[in-house]
Short mmCIF file of C-alpha atoms in Angstrom, two decimals:
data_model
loop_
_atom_site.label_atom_id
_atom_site.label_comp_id
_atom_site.label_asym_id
_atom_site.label_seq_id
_atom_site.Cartn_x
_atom_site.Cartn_y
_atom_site.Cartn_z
CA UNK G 1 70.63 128.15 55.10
CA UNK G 2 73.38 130.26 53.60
CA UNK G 3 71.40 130.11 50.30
CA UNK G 4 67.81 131.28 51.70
CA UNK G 5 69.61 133.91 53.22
CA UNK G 6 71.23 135.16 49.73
CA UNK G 7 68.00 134.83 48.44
CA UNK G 8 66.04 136.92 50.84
CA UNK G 9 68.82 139.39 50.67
CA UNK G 10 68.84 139.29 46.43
CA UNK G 11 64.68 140.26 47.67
CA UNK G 12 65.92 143.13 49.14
CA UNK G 13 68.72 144.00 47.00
CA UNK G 14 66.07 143.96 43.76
CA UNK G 15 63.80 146.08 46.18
CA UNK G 16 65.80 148.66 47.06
CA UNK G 17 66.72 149.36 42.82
CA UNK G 18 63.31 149.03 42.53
CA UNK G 19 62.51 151.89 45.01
CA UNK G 20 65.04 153.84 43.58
CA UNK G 21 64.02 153.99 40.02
CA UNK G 22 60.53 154.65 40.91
CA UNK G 23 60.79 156.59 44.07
CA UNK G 24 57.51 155.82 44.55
CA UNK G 25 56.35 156.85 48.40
CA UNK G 26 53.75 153.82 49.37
CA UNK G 27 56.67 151.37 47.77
CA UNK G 28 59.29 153.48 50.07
CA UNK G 29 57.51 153.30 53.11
CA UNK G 30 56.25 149.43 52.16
CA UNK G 31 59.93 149.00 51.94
CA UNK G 32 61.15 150.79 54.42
CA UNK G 33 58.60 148.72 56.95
CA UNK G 34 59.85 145.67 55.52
CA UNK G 35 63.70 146.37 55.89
CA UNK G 36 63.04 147.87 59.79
CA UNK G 37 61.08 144.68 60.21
CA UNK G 38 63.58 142.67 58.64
CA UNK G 39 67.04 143.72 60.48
CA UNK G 40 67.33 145.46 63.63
CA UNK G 41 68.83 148.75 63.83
CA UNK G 42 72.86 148.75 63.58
CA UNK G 43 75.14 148.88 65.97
CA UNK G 44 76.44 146.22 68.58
CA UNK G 45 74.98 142.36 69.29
CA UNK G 46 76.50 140.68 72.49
CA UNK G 47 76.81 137.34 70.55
CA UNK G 48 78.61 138.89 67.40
CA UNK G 49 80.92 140.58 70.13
CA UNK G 50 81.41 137.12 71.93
CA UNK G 51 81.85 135.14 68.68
CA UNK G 52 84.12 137.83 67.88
CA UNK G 53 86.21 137.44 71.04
CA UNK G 54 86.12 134.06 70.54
CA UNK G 55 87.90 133.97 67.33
CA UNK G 56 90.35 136.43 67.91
CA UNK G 57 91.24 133.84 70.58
CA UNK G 58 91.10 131.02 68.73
CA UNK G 59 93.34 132.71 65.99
CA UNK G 60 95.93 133.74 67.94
CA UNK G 61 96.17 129.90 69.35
CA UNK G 62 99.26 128.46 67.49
CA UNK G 63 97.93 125.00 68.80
CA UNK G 64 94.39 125.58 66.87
CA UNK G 65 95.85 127.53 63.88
CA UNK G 66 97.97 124.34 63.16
CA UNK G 67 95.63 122.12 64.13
CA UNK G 68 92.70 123.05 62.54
CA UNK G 69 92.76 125.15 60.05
CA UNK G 70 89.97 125.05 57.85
CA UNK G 71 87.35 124.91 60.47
CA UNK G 72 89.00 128.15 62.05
CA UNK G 73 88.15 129.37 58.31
CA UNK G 74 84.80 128.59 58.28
CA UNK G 75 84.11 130.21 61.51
CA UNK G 76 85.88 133.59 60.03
CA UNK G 77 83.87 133.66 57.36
CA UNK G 78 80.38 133.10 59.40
CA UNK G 79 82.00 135.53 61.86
CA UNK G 80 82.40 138.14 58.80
CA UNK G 81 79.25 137.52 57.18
CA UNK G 82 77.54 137.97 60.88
CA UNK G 83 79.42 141.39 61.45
CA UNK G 84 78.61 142.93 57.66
CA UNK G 85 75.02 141.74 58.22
CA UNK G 86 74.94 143.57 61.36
CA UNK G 87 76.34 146.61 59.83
CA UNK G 88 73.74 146.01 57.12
CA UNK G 89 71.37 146.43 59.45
CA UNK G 90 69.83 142.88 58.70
CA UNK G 91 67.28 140.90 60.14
CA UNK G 92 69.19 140.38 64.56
CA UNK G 93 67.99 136.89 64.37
CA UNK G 94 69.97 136.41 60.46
CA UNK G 95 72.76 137.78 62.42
CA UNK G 96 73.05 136.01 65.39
CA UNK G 97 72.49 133.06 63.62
CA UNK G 98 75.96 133.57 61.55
CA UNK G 99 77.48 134.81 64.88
CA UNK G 100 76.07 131.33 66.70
CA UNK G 101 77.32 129.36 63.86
CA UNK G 102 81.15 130.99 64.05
CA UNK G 103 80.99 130.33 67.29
CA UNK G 104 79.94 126.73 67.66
CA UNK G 105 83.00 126.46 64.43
CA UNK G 106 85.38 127.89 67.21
CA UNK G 107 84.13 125.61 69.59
CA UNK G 108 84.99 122.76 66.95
CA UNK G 109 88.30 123.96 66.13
CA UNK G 110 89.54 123.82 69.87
CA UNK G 111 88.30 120.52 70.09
CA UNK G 112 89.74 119.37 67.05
CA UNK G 113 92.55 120.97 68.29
CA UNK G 114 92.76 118.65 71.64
CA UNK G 115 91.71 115.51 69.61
CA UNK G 116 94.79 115.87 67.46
CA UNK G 117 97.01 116.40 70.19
CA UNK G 118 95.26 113.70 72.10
CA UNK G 119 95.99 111.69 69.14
CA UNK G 120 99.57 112.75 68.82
CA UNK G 121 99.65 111.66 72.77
CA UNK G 122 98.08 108.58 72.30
CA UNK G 123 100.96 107.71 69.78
CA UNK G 124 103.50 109.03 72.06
CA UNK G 125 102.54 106.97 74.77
CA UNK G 126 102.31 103.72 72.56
CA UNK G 127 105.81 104.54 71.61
CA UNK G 128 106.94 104.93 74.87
CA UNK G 129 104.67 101.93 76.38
CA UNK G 130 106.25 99.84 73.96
CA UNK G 131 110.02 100.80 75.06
CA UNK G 132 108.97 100.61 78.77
CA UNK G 133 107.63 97.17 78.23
CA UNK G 134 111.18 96.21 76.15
CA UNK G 135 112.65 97.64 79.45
CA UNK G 136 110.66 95.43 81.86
CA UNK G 137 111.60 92.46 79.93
CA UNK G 138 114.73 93.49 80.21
CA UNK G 139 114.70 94.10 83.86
CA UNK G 140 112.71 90.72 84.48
CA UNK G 141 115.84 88.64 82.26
CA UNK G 142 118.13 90.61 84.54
CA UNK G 143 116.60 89.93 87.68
CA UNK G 144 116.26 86.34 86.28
CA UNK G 145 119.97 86.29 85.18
CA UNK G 146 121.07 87.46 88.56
CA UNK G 147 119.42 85.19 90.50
CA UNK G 148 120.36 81.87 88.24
CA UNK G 149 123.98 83.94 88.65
CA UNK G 150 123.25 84.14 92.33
CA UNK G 151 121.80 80.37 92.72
CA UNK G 152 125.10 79.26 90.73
CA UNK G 153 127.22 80.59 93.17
CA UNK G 154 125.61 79.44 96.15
CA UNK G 155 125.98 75.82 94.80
CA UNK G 156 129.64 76.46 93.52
CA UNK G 157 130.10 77.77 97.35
CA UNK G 158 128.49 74.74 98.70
CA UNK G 159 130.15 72.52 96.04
CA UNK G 160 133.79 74.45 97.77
CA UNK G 161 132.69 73.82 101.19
CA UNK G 162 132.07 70.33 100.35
CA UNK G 163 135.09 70.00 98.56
CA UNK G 164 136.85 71.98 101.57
CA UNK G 165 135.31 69.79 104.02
CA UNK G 166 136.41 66.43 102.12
CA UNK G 167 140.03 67.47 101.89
CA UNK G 168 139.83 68.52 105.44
CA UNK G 169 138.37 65.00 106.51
CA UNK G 170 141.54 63.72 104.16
CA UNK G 171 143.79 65.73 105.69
CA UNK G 172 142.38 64.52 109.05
CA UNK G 173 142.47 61.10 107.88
CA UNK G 174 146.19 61.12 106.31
CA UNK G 175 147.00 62.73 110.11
CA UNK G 176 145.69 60.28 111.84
CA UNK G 177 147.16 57.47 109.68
CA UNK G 178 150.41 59.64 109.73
CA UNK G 179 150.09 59.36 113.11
CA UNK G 180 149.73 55.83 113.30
CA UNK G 181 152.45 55.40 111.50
CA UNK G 182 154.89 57.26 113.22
CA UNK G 183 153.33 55.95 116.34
CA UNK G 184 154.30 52.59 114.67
CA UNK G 185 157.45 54.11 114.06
CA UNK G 186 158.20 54.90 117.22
CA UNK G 187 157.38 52.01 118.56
CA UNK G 188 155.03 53.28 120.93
CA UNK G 189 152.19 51.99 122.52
CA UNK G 190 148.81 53.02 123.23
CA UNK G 191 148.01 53.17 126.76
CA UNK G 192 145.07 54.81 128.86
CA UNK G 193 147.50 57.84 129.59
CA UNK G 194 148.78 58.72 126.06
CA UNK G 195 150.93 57.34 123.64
CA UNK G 196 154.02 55.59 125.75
CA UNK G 197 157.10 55.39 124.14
CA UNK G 198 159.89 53.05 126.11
CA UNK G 199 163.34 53.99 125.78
CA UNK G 200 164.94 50.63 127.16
CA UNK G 201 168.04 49.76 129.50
CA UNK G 202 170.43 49.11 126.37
CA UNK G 203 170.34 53.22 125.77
CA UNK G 204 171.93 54.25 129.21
CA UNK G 205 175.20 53.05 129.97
CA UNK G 206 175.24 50.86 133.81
CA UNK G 207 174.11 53.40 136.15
CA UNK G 208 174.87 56.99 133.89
CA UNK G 209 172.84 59.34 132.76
CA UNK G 210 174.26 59.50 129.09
CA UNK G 211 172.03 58.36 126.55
CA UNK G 212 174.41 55.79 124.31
CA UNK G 213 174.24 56.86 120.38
CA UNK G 214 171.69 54.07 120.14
CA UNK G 215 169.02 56.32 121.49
CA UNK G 216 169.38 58.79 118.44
CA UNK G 217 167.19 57.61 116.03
CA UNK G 218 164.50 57.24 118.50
CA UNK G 219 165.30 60.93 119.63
CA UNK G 220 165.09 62.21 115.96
CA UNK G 221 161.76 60.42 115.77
CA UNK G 222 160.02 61.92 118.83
CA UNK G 223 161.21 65.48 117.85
CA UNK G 224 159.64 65.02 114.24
CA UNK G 225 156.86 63.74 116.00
CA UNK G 226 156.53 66.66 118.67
CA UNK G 227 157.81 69.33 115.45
CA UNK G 228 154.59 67.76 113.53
CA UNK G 229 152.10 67.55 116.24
CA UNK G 230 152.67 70.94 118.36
CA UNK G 231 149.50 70.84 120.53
CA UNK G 232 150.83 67.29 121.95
CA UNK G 233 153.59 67.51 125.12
CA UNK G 234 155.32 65.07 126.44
CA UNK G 235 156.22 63.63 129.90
CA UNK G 236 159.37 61.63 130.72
CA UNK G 237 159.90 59.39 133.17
CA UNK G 238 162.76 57.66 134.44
CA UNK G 239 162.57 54.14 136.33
CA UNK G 240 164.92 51.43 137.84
CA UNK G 241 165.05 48.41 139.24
CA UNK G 242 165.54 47.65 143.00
CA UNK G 243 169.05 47.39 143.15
CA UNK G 244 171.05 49.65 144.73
CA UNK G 245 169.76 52.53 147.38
CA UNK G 246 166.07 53.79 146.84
CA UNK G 247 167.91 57.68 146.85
CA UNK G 248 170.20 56.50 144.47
CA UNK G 249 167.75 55.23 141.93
CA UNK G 250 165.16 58.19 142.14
CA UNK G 251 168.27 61.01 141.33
CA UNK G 252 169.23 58.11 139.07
CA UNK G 253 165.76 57.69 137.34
CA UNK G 254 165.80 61.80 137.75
CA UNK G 255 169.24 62.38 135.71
CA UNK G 256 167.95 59.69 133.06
CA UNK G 257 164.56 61.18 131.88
CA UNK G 258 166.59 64.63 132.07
CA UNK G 259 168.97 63.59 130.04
CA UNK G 260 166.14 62.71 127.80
CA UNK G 261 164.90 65.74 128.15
CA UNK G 262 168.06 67.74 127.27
CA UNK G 263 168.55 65.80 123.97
CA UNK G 264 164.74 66.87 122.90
CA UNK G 265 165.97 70.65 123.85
CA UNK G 266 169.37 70.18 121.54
CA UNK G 267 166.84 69.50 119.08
CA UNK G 268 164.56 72.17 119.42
CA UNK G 269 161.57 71.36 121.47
CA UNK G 270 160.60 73.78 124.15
CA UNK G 271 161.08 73.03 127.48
CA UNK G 272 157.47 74.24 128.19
CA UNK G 273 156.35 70.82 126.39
CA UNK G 274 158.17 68.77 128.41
CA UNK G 275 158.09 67.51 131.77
CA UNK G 276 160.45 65.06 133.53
CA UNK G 277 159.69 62.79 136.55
CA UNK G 278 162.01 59.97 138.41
CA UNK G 279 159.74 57.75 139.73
CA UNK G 280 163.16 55.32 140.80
CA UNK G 281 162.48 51.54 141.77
CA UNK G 282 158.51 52.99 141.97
CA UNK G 283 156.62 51.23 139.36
CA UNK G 284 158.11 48.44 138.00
CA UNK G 285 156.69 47.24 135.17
CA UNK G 286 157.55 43.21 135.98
CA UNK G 287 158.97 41.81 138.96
CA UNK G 288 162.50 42.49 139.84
CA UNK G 289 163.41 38.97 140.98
CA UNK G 290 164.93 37.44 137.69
CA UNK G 291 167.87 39.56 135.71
CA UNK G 292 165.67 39.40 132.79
CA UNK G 293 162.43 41.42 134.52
CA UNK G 294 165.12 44.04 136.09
CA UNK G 295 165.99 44.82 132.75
CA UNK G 296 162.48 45.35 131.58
CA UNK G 297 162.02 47.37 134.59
CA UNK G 298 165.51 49.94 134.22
CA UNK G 299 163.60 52.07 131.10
CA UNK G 300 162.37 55.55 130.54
CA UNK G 301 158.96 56.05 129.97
CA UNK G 302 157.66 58.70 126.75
CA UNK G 303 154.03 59.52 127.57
CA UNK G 304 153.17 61.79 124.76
CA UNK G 305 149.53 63.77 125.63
CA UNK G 306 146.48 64.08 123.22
CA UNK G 307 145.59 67.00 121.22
CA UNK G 308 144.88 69.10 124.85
CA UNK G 309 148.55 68.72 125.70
CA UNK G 310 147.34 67.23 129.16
CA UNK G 311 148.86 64.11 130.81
CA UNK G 312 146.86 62.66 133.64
CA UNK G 313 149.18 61.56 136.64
CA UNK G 314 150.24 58.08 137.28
CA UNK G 315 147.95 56.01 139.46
CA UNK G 316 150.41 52.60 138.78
CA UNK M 1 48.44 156.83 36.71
CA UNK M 2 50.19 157.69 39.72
CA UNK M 3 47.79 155.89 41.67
CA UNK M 4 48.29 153.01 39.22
CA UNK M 5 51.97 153.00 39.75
CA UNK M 6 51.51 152.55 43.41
CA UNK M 7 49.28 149.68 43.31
CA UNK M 8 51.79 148.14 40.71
CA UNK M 9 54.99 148.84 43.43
CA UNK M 10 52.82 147.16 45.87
CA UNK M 11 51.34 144.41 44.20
CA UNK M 12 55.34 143.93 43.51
CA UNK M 13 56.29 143.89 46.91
CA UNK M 14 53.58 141.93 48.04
CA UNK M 15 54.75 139.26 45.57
CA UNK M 16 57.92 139.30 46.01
CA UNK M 17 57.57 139.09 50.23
CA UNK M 18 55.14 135.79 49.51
CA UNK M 19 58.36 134.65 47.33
CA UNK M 20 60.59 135.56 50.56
CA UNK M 21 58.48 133.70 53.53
CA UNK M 22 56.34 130.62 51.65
CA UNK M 23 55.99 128.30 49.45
CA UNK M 24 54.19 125.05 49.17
CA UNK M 25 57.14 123.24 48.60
CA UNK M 26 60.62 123.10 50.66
CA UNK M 27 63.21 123.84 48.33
CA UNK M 28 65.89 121.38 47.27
CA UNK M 29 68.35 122.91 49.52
CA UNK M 30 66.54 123.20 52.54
CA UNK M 31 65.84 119.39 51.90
CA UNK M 32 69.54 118.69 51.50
CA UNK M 33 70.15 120.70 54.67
CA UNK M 34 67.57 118.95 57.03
CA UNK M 35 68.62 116.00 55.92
CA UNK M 36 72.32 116.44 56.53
CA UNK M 37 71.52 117.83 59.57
CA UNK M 38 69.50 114.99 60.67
CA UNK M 39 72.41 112.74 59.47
CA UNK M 40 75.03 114.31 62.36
CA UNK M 41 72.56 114.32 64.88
CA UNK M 42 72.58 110.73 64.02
CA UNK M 43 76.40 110.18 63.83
CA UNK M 44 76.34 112.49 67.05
CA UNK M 45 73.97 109.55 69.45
CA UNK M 46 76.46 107.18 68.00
CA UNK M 47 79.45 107.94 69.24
CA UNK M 48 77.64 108.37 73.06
CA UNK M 49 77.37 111.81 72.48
CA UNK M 50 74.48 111.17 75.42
CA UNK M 51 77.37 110.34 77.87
CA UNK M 52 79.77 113.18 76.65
CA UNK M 53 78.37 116.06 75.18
CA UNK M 54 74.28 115.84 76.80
CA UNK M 55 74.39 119.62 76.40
CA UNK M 56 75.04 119.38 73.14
CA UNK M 57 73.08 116.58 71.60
CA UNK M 58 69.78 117.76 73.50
CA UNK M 59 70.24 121.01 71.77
CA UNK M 60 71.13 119.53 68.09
CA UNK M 61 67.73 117.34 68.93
CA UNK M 62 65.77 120.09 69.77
CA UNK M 63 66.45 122.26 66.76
CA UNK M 64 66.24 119.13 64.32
CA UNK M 65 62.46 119.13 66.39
CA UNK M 66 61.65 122.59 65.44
CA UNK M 67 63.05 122.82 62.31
CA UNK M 68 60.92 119.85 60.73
CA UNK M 69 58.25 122.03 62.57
CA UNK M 70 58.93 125.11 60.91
CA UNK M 71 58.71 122.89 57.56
CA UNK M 72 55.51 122.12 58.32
CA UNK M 73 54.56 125.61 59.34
CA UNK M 74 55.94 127.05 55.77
CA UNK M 75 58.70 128.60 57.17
CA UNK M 76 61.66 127.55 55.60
CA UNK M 77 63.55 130.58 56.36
CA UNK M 78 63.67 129.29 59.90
CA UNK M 79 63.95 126.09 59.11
CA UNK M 80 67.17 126.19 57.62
CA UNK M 81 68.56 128.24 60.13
CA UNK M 82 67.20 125.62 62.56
CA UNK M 83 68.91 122.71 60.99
CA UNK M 84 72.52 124.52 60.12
CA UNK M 85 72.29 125.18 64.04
CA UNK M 86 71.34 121.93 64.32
CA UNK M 87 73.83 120.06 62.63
CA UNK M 88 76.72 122.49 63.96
CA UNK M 89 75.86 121.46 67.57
CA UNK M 90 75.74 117.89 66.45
CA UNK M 91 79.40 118.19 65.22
CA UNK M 92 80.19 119.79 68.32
CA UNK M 93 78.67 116.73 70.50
CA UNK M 94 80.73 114.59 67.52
CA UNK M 95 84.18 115.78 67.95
CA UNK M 96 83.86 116.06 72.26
CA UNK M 97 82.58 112.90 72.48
CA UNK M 98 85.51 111.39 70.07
CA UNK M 99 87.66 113.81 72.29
CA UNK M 100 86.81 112.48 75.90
CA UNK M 101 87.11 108.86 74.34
CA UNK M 102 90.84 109.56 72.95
CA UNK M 103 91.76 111.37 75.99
CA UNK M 104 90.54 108.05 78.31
CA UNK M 105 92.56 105.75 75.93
CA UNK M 106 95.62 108.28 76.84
CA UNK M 107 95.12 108.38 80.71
CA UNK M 108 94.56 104.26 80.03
CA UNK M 109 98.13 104.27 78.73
CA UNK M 110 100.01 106.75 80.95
CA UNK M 111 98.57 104.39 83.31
CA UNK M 112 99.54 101.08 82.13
CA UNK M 113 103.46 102.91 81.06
CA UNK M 114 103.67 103.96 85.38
CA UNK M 115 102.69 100.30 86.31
CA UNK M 116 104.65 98.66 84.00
CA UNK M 117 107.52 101.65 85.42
CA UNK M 118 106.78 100.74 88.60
CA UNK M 119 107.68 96.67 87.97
CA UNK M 120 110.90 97.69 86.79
CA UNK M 121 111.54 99.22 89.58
CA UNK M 122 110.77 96.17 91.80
CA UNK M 123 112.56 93.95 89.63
CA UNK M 124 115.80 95.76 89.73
CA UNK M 125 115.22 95.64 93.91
CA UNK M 126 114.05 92.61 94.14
#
């Protein structure tokens, strides 16, 4: 297009020496019919002025000047060509035609503009998809991590609470045979009330309240007993045969199982664990008609409680 | 001989205006023109100018229409204006189409970046 328009202009160009060297009249006002015809008269044309604007706009964008250079270029040099053919007084539709085409090149150089920047975006975002994805990985490994962490300590817990729970049944276990043993020890035997350790005759001298030397070892083996097993308590009671005065036995069978009870004290039980009781010729554990069963029946009685501390009463 | 001199100047002009408007031929460059012009309205259809730049692409179309009918009415003058017009709004319909495509793929991946954000988020509660 650019080259029929030279053309036509060379036309007029050629016409106008032509007119000049001849001045000839008809050729002037053939001429002069043709150039009116031509291009309007000059002055302004809305779409040069808004191509115009347009540019200047465009030009002064850093964005499109970087962006897209050469098409801003182009649309100058329609935009020029459309204002000196204006000024020319050429042909309006010649000159809106450049002024149209600089403005459909501004038009393209904003939106090569965006599409460069879109690309630039596009990258951007790749970039930064690609380290957010690295980071979700990382996040998901994490979580992962924290919960094998997490499910590692639960079992080590439960594998402790097992563990715990054996040594405690051990424990329990090595008590209770400790217990038997020193039950064994003690020479004690197992009886609906309690445990019922008998201290016999031999220990108390003929009717005192002294406990004879003998009775040491079996003292020092209750108190380790009672020292080991706090939550147990222990009743003593004191019996006789039926020989002598019923008063006299009871404060006798009273004095013994005190007695008792004071050597326990000397070595360091608490009175609070211990009761005392004299039962007297009450009780007898055989009959009291051969020497032999009034022995068996002159004796203090140990009844150490269970775990509760409690000793239920004696019903025989 | 005066007289003669005028009928020379306008015999002149006379020729020299049929040069300007007609010929029986289109010239080698208004050829090349039409047909690069009907090249980018091509290019312009095919990348869905139709769905992003209608305005556009109808107008490239219907100035590719009247050009090759200003051909065939010997006007060549306004046929290469035509297709230059022509192909210019076909570029345009190009480059916006191209543009809204790019600037989808962008909003695609700002997208996918926040949900993939947003799955961090729950795996470090979680």
């Amino acid at each position: 297009m650019r080259s029929i328009h030279s053309y036509a202009y060379q036309h007029i160009t050629v016409m106008k020496n032509f007119l000049l060297n001849r001045a000839a009249s008809l050729s002037l006002v053939a001429v002069f019919f043709l150039v009116a015809g031509c291009g309007g008269p000059p002055g302004n044309n809305p779409l040069v002025d808004a191509s115009r604007t347009a540019y200047d706009a465009a030009a002064r964008n850093a964005d499109v000047v970087s962006n897209a250079p050469e098409i801003l270029k182009t649309a100058q040099s329609n935009l020029v060509h459309s204002e000196k053919l204006l000024s020319d007084g050429a042909d309006v539709e010649e000159v809106e035609h450049f002024a149209y085409l600089a403005k459909q090149n501004v038009a393209i150089a904003h939106e090569t503009t965006r599409l460069k920047l879109a690309e630039e975006a596009i990258s951007q975002a790749q970039t930064e998809r690609t380290a957010v994805q690295l980071q979700a990985r990382t996040a998901e490994a994490e979580r992962k991590t924290a919960e094998a962490v997490t499910s590692a300590n639960e079992a080590e817990r439960a594998r402790d609470q097992a563990q715990r729970a054996r040594e405690l049944t051990e424990q329990a276990n090595e008590r209770a045979a400790d217990l038997a043993s020193r039950i064994a020890e003690l020479e004690a035997e197992q009886t609906a009330r309690g445990l019922v350790l008998t201290l016999g005759d031999v220990l108390f001298d003929v009717g005192k309240s002294d406990l004879k030397p003998g009775a040491t070892r079996a003292m020092d083996e209750l108190t380790n007993f009672l020292n080991e097993y706090t939550d147990r308590n222990v009743l003593i009671e004191g019996f006789t045969d039926d020989t002598g005065s019923e008063q006299l036995n009871l404060d006798l069978s009273s004095r013994r199982s005190a007695a008792v009870k004071s050597a326990l004290v000397a070595r360091g039980i608490s009175t609070s664990r211990i009761q005392t009781m004299g039962y007297g010729e009450a009780f007898p554990k055989v009959s009291n008609a051969t020497s032999a069963g009034r022995q068996q029946n002159r004796r203090v009685e140990l009844v150490i409680s269970d775990e509760s501390g409690k000793i239920p009463s004696r019903t025989n | 001989m005066k007289t003669c001199h005028n009928i020379l100047s306008a015999l002149v002009v006379l020729t020299l205006l049929s040069g300007c408007s007609s010929s029986n031929l289109p010239s080698p460059q208004l050829t090349a023109s039409m047909a690069t012009a009907d090249e980018a309205v091509k290019q312009a259809r095919a990348e869905d100018s139709q769905e992003f730049a209608p305005l556009e692409l109808q107008m490239a179309e219907q100035k590719m229409k009247d050009a090759h009918l200003a051909v065939a009415n010997k006007n060549p003058e306004l046929a290469g204006r035509l297709a230059d017009q022509a192909m210019i709004d076909a570029k345009l319909a190009s480059i916006k189409s191209r543009n809204a495509k790019q600037q989808e793929i962008v909003r695609d991946l700002q997208r996918s970046i926040q949900t993939l954000r947003e799955e961090i988020e729950r795996a470090k509660k979680g």
